[in-house]
Short mmCIF file of C-alpha atoms in Angstrom, two decimals:
data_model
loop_
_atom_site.label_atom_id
_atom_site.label_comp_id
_atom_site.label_asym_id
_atom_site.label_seq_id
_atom_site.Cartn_x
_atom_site.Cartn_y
_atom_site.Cartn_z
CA UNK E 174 108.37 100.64 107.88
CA UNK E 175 106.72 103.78 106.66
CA UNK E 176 103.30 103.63 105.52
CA UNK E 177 100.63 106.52 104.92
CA UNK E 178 97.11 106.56 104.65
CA UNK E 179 95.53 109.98 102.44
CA UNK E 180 92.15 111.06 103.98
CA UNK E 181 90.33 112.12 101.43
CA UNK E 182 86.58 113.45 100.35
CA UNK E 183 84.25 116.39 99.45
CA UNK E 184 85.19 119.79 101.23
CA UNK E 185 83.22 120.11 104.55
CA UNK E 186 83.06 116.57 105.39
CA UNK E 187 84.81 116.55 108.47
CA UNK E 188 88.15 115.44 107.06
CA UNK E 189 90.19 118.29 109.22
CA UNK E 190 88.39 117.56 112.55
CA UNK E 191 89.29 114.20 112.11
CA UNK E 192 93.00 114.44 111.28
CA UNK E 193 93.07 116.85 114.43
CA UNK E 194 91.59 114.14 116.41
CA UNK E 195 94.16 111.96 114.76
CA UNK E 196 97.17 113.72 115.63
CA UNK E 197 95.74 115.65 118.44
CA UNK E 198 96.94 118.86 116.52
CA UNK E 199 95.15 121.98 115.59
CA UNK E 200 95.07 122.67 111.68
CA UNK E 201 92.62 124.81 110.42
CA UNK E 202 89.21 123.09 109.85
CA UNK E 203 87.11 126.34 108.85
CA UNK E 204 83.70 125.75 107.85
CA UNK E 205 84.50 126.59 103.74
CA UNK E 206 85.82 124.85 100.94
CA UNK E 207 89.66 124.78 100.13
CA UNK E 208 90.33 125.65 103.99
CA UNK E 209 92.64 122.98 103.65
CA UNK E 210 95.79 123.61 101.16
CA UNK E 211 98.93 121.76 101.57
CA UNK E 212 98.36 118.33 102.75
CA UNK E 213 99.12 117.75 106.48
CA UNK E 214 101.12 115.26 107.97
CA UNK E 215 100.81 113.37 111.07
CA UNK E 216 102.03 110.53 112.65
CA UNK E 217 100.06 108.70 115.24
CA UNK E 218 101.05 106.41 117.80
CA UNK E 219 99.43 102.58 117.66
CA UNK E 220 98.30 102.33 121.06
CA UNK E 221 98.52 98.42 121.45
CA UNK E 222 97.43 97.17 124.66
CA UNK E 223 99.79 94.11 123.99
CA UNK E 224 102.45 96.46 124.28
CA UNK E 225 100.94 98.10 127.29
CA UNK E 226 100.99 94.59 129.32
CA UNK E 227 104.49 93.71 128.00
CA UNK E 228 106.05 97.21 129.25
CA UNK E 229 104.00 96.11 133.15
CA UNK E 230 105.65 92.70 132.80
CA UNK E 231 109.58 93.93 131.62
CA UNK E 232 108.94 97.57 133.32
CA UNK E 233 111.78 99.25 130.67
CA UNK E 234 113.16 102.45 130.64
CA UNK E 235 111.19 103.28 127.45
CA UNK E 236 108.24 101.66 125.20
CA UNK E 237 107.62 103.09 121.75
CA UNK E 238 104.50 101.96 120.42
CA UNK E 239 104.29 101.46 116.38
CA UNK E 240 103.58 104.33 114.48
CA UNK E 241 101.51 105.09 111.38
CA UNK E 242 101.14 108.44 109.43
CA UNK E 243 98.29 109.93 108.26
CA UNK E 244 97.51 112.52 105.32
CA UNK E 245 95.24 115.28 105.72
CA UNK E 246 94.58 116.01 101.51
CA UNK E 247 92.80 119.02 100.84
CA UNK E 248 88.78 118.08 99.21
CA UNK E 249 88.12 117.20 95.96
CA UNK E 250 85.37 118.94 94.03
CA UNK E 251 83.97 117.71 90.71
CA UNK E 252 86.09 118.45 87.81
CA UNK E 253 89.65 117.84 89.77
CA UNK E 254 91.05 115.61 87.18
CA UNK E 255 90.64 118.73 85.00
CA UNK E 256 92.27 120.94 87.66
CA UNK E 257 88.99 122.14 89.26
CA UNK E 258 89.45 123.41 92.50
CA UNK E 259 93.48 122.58 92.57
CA UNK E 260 92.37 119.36 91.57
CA UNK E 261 95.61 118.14 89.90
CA UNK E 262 97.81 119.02 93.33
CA UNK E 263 95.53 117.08 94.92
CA UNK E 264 95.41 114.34 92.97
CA UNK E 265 99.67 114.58 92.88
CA UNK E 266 99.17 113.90 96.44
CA UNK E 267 97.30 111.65 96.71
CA UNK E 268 99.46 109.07 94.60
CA UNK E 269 101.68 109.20 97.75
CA UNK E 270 100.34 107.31 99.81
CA UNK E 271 99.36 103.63 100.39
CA UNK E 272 95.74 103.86 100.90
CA UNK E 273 92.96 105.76 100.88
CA UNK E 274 90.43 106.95 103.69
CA UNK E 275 87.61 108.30 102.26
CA UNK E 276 85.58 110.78 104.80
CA UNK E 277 81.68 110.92 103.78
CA UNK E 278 79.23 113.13 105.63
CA UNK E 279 76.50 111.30 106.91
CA UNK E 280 75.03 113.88 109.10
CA UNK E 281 72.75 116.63 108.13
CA UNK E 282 73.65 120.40 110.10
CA UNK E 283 72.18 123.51 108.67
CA UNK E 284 74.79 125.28 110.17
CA UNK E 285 77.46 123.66 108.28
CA UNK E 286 77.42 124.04 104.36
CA UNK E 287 77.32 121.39 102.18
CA UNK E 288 79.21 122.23 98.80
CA UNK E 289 76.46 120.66 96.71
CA UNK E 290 73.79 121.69 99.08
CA UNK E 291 72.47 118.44 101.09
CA UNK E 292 73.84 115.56 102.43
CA UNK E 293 73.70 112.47 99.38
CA UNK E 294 76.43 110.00 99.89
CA UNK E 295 75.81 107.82 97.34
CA UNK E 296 76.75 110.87 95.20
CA UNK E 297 79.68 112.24 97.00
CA UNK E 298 81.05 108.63 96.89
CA UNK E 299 80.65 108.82 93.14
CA UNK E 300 82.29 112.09 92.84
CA UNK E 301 85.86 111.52 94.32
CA UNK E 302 85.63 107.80 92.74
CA UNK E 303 84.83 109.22 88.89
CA UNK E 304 87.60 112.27 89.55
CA UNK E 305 90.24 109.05 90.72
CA UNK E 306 88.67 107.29 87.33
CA UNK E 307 89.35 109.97 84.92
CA UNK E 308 92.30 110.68 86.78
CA UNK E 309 93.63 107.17 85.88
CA UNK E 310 92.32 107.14 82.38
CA UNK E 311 94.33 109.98 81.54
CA UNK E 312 97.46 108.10 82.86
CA UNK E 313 96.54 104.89 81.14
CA UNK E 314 95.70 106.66 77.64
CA UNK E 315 99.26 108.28 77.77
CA UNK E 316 101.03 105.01 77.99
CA UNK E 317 98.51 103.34 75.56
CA UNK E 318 99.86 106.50 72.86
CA UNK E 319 103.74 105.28 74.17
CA UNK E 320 103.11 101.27 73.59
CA UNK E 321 100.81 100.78 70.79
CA UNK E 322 102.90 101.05 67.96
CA UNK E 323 105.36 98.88 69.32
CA UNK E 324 102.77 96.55 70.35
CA UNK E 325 101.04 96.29 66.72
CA UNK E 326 104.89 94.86 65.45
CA UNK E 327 104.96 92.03 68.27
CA UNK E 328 107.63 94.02 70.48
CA UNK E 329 107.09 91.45 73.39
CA UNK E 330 107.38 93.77 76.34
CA UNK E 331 105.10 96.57 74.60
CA UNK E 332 102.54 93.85 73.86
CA UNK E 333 102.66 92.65 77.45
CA UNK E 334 101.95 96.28 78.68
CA UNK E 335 99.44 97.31 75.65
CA UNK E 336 97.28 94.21 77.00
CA UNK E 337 97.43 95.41 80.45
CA UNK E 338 96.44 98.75 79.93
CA UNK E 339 93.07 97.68 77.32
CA UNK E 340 92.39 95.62 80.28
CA UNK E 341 92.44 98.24 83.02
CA UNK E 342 90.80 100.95 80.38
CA UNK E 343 87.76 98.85 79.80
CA UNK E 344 87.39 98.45 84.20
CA UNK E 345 87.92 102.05 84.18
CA UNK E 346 85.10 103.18 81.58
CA UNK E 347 82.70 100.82 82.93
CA UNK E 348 83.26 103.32 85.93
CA UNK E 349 85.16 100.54 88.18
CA UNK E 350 88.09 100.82 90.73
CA UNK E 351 90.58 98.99 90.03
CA UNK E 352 91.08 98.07 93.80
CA UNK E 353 89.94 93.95 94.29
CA UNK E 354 89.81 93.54 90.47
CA UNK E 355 91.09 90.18 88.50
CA UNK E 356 95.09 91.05 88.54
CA UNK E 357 97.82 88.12 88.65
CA UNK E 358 101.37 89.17 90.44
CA UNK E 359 102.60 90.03 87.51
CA UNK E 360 99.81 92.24 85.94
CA UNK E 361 99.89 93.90 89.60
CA UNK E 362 103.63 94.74 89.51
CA UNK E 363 103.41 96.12 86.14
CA UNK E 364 100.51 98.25 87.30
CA UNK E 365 102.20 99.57 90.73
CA UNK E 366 105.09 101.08 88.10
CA UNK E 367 102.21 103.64 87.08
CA UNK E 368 100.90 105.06 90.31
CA UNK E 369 97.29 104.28 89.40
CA UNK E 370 94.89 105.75 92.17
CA UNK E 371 91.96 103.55 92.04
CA UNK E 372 94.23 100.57 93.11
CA UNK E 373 94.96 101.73 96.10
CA UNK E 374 93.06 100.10 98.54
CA UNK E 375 89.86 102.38 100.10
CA UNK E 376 88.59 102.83 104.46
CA UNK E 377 85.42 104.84 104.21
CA UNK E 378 84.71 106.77 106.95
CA UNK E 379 80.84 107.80 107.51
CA UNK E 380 81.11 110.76 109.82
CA UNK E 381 78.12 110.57 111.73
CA UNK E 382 76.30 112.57 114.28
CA UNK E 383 77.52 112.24 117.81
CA UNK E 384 73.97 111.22 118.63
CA UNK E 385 74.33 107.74 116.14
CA UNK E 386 77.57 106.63 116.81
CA UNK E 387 76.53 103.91 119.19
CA UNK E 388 74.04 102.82 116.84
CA UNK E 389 75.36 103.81 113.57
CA UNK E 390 72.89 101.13 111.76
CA UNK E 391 70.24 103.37 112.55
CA UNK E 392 71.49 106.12 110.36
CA UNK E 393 70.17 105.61 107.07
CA UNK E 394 73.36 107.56 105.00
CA UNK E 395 75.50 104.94 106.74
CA UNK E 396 73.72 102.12 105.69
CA UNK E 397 74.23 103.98 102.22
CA UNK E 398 78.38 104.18 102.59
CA UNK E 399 77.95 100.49 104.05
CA UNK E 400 76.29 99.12 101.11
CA UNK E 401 79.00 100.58 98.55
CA UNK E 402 82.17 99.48 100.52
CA UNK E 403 80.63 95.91 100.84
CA UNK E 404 79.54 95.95 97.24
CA UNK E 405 83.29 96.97 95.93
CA UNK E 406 84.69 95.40 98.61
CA UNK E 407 86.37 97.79 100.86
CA UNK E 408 86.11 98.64 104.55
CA UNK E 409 84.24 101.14 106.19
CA UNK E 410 84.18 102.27 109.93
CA UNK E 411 81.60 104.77 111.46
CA UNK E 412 82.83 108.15 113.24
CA UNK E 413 82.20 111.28 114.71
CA UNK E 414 84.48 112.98 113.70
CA UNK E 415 83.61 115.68 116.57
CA UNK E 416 83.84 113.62 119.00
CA UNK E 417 86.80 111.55 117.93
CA UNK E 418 88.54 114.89 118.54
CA UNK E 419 87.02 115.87 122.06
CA UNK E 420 88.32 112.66 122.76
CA UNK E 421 91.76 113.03 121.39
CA UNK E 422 92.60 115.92 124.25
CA UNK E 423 91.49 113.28 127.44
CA UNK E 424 93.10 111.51 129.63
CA UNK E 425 93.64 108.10 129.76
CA UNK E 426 90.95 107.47 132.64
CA UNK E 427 88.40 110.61 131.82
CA UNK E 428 88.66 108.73 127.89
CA UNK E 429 87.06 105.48 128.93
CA UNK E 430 84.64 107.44 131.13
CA UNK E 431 83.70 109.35 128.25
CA UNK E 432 83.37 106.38 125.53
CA UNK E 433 81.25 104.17 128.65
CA UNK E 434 78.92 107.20 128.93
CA UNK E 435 78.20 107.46 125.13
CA UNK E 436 78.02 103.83 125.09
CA UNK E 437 80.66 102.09 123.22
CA UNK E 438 84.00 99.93 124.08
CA UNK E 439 86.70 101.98 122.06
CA UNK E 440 86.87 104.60 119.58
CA UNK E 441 86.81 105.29 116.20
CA UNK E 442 90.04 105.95 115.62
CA UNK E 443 91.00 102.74 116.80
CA UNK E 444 88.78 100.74 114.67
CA UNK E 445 90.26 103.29 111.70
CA UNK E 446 93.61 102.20 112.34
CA UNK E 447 92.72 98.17 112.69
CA UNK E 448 90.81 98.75 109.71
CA UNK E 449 94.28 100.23 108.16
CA UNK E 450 96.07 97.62 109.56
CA UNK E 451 93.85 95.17 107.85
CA UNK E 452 93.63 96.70 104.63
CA UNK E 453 97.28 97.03 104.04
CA UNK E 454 98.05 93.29 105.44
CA UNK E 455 100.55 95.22 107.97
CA UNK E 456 100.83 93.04 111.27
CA UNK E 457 102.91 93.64 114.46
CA UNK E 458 105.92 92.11 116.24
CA UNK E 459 107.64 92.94 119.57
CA UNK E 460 110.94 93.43 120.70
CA UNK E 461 111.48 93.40 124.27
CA UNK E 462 113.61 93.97 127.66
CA UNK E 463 114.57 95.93 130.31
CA UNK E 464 115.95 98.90 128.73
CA UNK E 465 113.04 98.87 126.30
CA UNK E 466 109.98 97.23 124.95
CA UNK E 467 108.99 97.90 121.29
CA UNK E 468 106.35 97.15 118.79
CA UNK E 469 107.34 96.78 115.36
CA UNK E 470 105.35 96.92 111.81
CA UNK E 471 105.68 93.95 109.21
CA UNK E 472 104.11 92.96 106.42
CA UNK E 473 102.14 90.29 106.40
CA UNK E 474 104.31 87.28 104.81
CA UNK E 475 107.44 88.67 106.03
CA UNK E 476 110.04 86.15 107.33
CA UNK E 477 112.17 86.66 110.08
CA UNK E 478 115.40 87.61 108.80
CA UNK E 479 112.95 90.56 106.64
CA UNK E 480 111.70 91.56 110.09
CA UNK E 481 115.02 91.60 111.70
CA UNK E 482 115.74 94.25 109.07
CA UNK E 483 113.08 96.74 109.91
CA UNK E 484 114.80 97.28 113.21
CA UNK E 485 118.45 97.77 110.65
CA UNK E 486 119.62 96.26 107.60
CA UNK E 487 122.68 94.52 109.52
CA UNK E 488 120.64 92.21 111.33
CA UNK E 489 119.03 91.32 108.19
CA UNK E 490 122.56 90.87 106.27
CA UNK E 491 123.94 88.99 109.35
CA UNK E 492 120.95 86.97 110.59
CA UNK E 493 121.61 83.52 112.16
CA UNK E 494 118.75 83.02 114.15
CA UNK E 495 115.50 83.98 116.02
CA UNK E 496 114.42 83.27 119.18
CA UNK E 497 110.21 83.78 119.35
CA UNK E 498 107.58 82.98 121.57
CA UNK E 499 104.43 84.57 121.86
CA UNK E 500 102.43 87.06 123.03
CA UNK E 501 99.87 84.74 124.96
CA UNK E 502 102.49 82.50 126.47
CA UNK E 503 104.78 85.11 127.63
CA UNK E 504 101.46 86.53 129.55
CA UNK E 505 100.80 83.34 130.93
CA UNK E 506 103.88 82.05 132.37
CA UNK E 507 105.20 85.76 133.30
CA UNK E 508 109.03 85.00 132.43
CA UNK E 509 110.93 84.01 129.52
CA UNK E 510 112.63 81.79 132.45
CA UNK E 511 109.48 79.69 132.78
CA UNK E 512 108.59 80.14 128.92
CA UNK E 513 111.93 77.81 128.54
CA UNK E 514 111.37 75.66 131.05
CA UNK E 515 107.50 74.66 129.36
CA UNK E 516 109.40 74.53 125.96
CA UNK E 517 107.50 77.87 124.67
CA UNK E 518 110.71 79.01 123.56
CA UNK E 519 111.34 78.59 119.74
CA UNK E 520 114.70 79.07 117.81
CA UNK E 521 113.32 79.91 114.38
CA UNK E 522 116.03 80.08 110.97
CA UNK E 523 115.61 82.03 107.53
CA UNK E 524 112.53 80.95 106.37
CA UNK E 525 110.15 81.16 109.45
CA UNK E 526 107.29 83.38 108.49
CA UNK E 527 106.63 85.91 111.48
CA UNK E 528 103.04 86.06 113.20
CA UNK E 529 101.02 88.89 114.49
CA UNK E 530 102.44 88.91 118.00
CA UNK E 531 104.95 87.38 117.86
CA UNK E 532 108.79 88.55 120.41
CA UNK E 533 111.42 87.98 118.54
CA UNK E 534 115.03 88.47 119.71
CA UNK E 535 117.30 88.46 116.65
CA UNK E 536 120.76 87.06 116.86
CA UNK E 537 123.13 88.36 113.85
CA UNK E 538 126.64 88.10 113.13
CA UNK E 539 128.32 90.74 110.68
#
């Protein structure tokens, strides 16, 4: 299961150093606007310590941790949705992917320049979000011009639409996302068909000086990026962007060292990607054995024979049957022996709904 999150924001927010600490690679994050182009892919590995204690227990030949994939998008400047600063290339890729990260500087450095000279994130925030607005009025006014006719005659399916899209235009000119607004299933599905931006679901990210990040409460411009994300109700997650990436080229050992010195449990990045993981309703499940132990990405609501196909469709098309247990038991009684013996062992059919956690090993016939 393929899913991307866009990092987006102003230019010079700290969006490059942060996909490099990401992806532990090296594009160019020079100290002007535009420095970044053509968006950048990269796929990171979910280090899960589930996984970790699952590959000491089986000890397989291989263990491939979940992946998800990350967009570097080059920053917006007011005026994109009129093709400011290759504003409508951006925008194009932005549609792409699932959800949105949204870097804000919350540091001031006179050494690093600020495209709209000083640090404000209140306005930056407003920025990117009226550029994703207008962006998304343009698309809704087009299909308005496409529909209305129809819809003034009683065509059914143009009326159904034409009501939609009044209802989005008035959220939009009131200056509103459309993420966490008043949308039934079928208003939602509609709505996916046009590749709206501001309904993809938003992760702000206050980069913040290496000097707050143990305390990031302290730092007034995060309480600022706080405030918004709980008031529109998205996530947000404080990094340093700087020192998410000297982190990214430790070791294992000389990492923990490092994050016990400055005085917290676990990275950013970490909390990024739970914060992903949360946003998007993506869970995990584990496959396991001696030639391999594997974690898996679902969807939250997925049942077993959909899971079964994430690992290929014939399991899916020929499922019978899963056997599941859990995480915690598996730890506990050390072998799936034992796990039978204590009655730990499920066989679950077609309509069991996986679990976060859950080992599943599928039984198909095709």
């Amino acid at each position: 299961m393929s899913l991307q999150a866009g990092i987006v924001g102003l230019p010079n927010v700290g969006k490059s150093t942060l996909f490099n600490a990401i992806t532990n690679s090296r594009v160019e994050a020079a100290n002007y606007p535009f420095a970044t182009i053509e968006p950048n892919v990269g796929i990171v590995e979910v280090k899960d310590e589930r996984l970790i204690k699952l590959s000491e227990l089986y000890r397989p030949q291989r263990t491939i941790f979940t992946t998800f994939e990350f967009t570097d998008i080059a920053g917006l400047v007011k005026g994109a949705s009129k093709g400011e600063g290759l504003g409508n290339k951006f925008l194009a890729n932005i549609r792409e992917v699932d959800a949105i990260c949204h870097v804000v500087r919350c540091f001031d450095d006179n050494d690093i320049a600020h495209v709209y000279d000083g640090v404000d994130p209140k306005r930056d925030i407003e920025i990117i979000n009226y550029e994703l607005i207008m962006a998304d009025l343009t698309t809704v006014d087009n299909r308005i011009s496409k529909v209305e006719k129809k819809a003034q005659v009683k065509d059914k399916e143009a009326l159904f639409e034409y009501t939609i899209l009044e209802k989005v235009k008035k959220t939009l000119e009131s200056g509103s996302l459309l993420h966490n607004k008043d949308f039934n299933k079928e208003e939602l599905a509609y709505l996916k068909t046009l590749n709206l931006l501001t309904i993809k679901p938003v992760i702000y990210i206050a980069n913040v000086k290496e000097d707050d990040i143990d305390e990031p409460e302290k730092n007034p411009h995060f309480l600022v990026v706080k405030k918004i994300a709980q008031d529109e109700g998205n996530e947000v997650v404080a990094i340093s962007a700087k020192i998410e990436e000297d982190l990214s080229s430790l070791e294992k050992e000389e990492k923990l060292a490092f994050l016990e010195e400055l005085g917290i449990h676990h990275s950013g990045l970490d909390e990024l990607i739970l914060k992903a993981y949360k946003t998007l309703g993506l869970k995990t499940f584990f496959t396991v054995g001696s030639d391999e132990c594997r974690g898996w990405t679902f969807k939250d609501g997925m049942t077993a024979p959909e899971c079964a196909g994430i690992i290929h469709s014939d399991f899916q098309k020929g499922f019978i049957r899963a056997e599941v247990f859990t995480y915690e038991d598996i730890m506990e009684y050390q072998s799936e022996s034992k796990l039978k013996e204590a009655g730990k062992l499920r066989l679950e059919g077609k309509d069991y709904i996986a679990k976060d956690g859950d080992i599943m090993h599928f039984r198909f016939n095709v």
